C-alpha positions in Angstrom: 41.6 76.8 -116.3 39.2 79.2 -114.5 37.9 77.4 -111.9 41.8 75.6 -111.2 43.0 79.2 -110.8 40.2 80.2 -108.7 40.8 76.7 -106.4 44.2 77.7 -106.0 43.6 81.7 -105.0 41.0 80.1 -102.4 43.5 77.3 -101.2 46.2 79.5 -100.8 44.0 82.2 -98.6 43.1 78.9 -96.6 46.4 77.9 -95.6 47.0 81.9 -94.9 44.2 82.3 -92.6 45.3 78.9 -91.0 48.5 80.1 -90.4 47.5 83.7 -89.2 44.9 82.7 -87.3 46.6 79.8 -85.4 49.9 81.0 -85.2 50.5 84.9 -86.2 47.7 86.6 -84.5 48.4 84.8 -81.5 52.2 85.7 -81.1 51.4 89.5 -81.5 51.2 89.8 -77.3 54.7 88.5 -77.3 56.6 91.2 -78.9 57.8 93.8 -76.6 56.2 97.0 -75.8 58.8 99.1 -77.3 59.1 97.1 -81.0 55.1 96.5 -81.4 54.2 99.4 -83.7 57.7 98.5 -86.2 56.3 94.9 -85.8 52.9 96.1 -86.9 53.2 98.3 -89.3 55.9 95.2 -91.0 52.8 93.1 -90.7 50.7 95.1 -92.7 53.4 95.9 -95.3 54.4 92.1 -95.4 51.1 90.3 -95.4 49.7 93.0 -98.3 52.0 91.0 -100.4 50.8 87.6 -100.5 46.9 88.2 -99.8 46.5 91.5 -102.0 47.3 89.6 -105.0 45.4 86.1 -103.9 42.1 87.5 -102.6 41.5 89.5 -105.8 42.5 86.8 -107.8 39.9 85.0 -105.8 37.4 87.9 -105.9 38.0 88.4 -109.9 37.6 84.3 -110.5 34.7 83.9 -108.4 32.7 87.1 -110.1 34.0 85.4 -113.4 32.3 81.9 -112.5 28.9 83.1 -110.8 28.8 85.6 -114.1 29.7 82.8 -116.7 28.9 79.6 -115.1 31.4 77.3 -116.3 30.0 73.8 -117.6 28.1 71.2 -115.5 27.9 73.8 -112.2 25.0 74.6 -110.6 24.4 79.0 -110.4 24.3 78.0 -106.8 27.4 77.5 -106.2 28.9 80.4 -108.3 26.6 82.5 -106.4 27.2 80.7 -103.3 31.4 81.4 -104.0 31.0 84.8 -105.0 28.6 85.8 -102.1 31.4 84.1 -99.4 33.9 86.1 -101.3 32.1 89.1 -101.2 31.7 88.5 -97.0 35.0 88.3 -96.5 35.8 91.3 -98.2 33.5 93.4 -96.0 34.7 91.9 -92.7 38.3 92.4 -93.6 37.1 96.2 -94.4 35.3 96.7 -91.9 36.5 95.0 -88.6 40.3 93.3 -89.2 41.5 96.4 -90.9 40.1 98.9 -88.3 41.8 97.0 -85.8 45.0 96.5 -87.1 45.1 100.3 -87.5 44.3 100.6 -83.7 46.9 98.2 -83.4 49.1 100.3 -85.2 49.3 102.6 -82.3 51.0 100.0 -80.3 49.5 96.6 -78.8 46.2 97.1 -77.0 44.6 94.0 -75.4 41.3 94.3 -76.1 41.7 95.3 -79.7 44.1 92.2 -80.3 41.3 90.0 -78.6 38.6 91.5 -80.7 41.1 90.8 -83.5 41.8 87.1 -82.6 38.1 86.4 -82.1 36.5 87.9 -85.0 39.1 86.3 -87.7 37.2 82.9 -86.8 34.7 84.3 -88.9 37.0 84.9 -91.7 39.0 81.5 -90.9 35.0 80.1 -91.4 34.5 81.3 -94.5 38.0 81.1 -96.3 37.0 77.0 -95.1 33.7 76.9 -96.8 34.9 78.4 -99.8 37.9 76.1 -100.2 35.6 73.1 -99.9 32.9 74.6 -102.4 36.1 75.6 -104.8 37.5 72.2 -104.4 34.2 70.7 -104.9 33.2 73.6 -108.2 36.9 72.1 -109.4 36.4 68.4 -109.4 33.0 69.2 -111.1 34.6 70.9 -113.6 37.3 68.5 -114.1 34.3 65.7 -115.0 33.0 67.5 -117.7 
């Protein structure tokens, strides 16, 4: 049941990132001058929502498996999980939320570029771990 929790936290923040990174982040530009710090400060209320609860589900699972290596996985790959996790957590700390808060004081072009560019790290990531979770899962699942 752990590790089919922890595939779906990780799949979930997979299609988020897709979708932010692809389609949301972009769009920010587009909304007028005199609406962009509502439409940012709804963004960060909004998205808290759905990835608060599904990257510390992910965080929690992935600490749980690396800690108590479920049956037939390698400590690689718990480590591995938890360690991609754990990256994720410090980029969205320390450069995406920084630069939503500069964002917060209206649109500045740099700052959204800055924000575009280094979310391909996080998009990166979220992809590796969905692959090692689906992968940690279908192990499981034979044993």
């Amino acid at each position: 049941m752990l590790l089919l929790i922890h595939a779906a936290a990780t799949l979930i923040m997979l299609g988020v990132i897709l979708v932010v990174q692809l389609v949301h982040y972009p769009l920010f530009r587009y909304v007028r001058a005199a609406d962009y710090d509502a439409f940012q400060a709804a963004h960060m209320r909004r998205i808290t929502w759905i990835v608060g609860p599904a990257m510390t589900t992910e965080l929690v699972t992935a600490g749980l498996i690396a800690w108590r290596l479920p049956l037939g996985l390698p400590a690689w790959a718990g480590w591995t999980g938890l360690g991609l996790v754990l990256f994720i957590w410090v980029v969205t700390g320390l450069v995406q939320v920084p630069l939503h808060r500069r964002l917060s004081d209206g649109f500045d072009a740099a700052a959204h570029r800055r924000l575009v560019a280094t979310n391909w790290v996080r998009t990166g990531a979220w992809t590796l771990r969905a692959i090692l979770a689906l992968w940690m899962l279908g192990q499981g699942l034979g044993h």
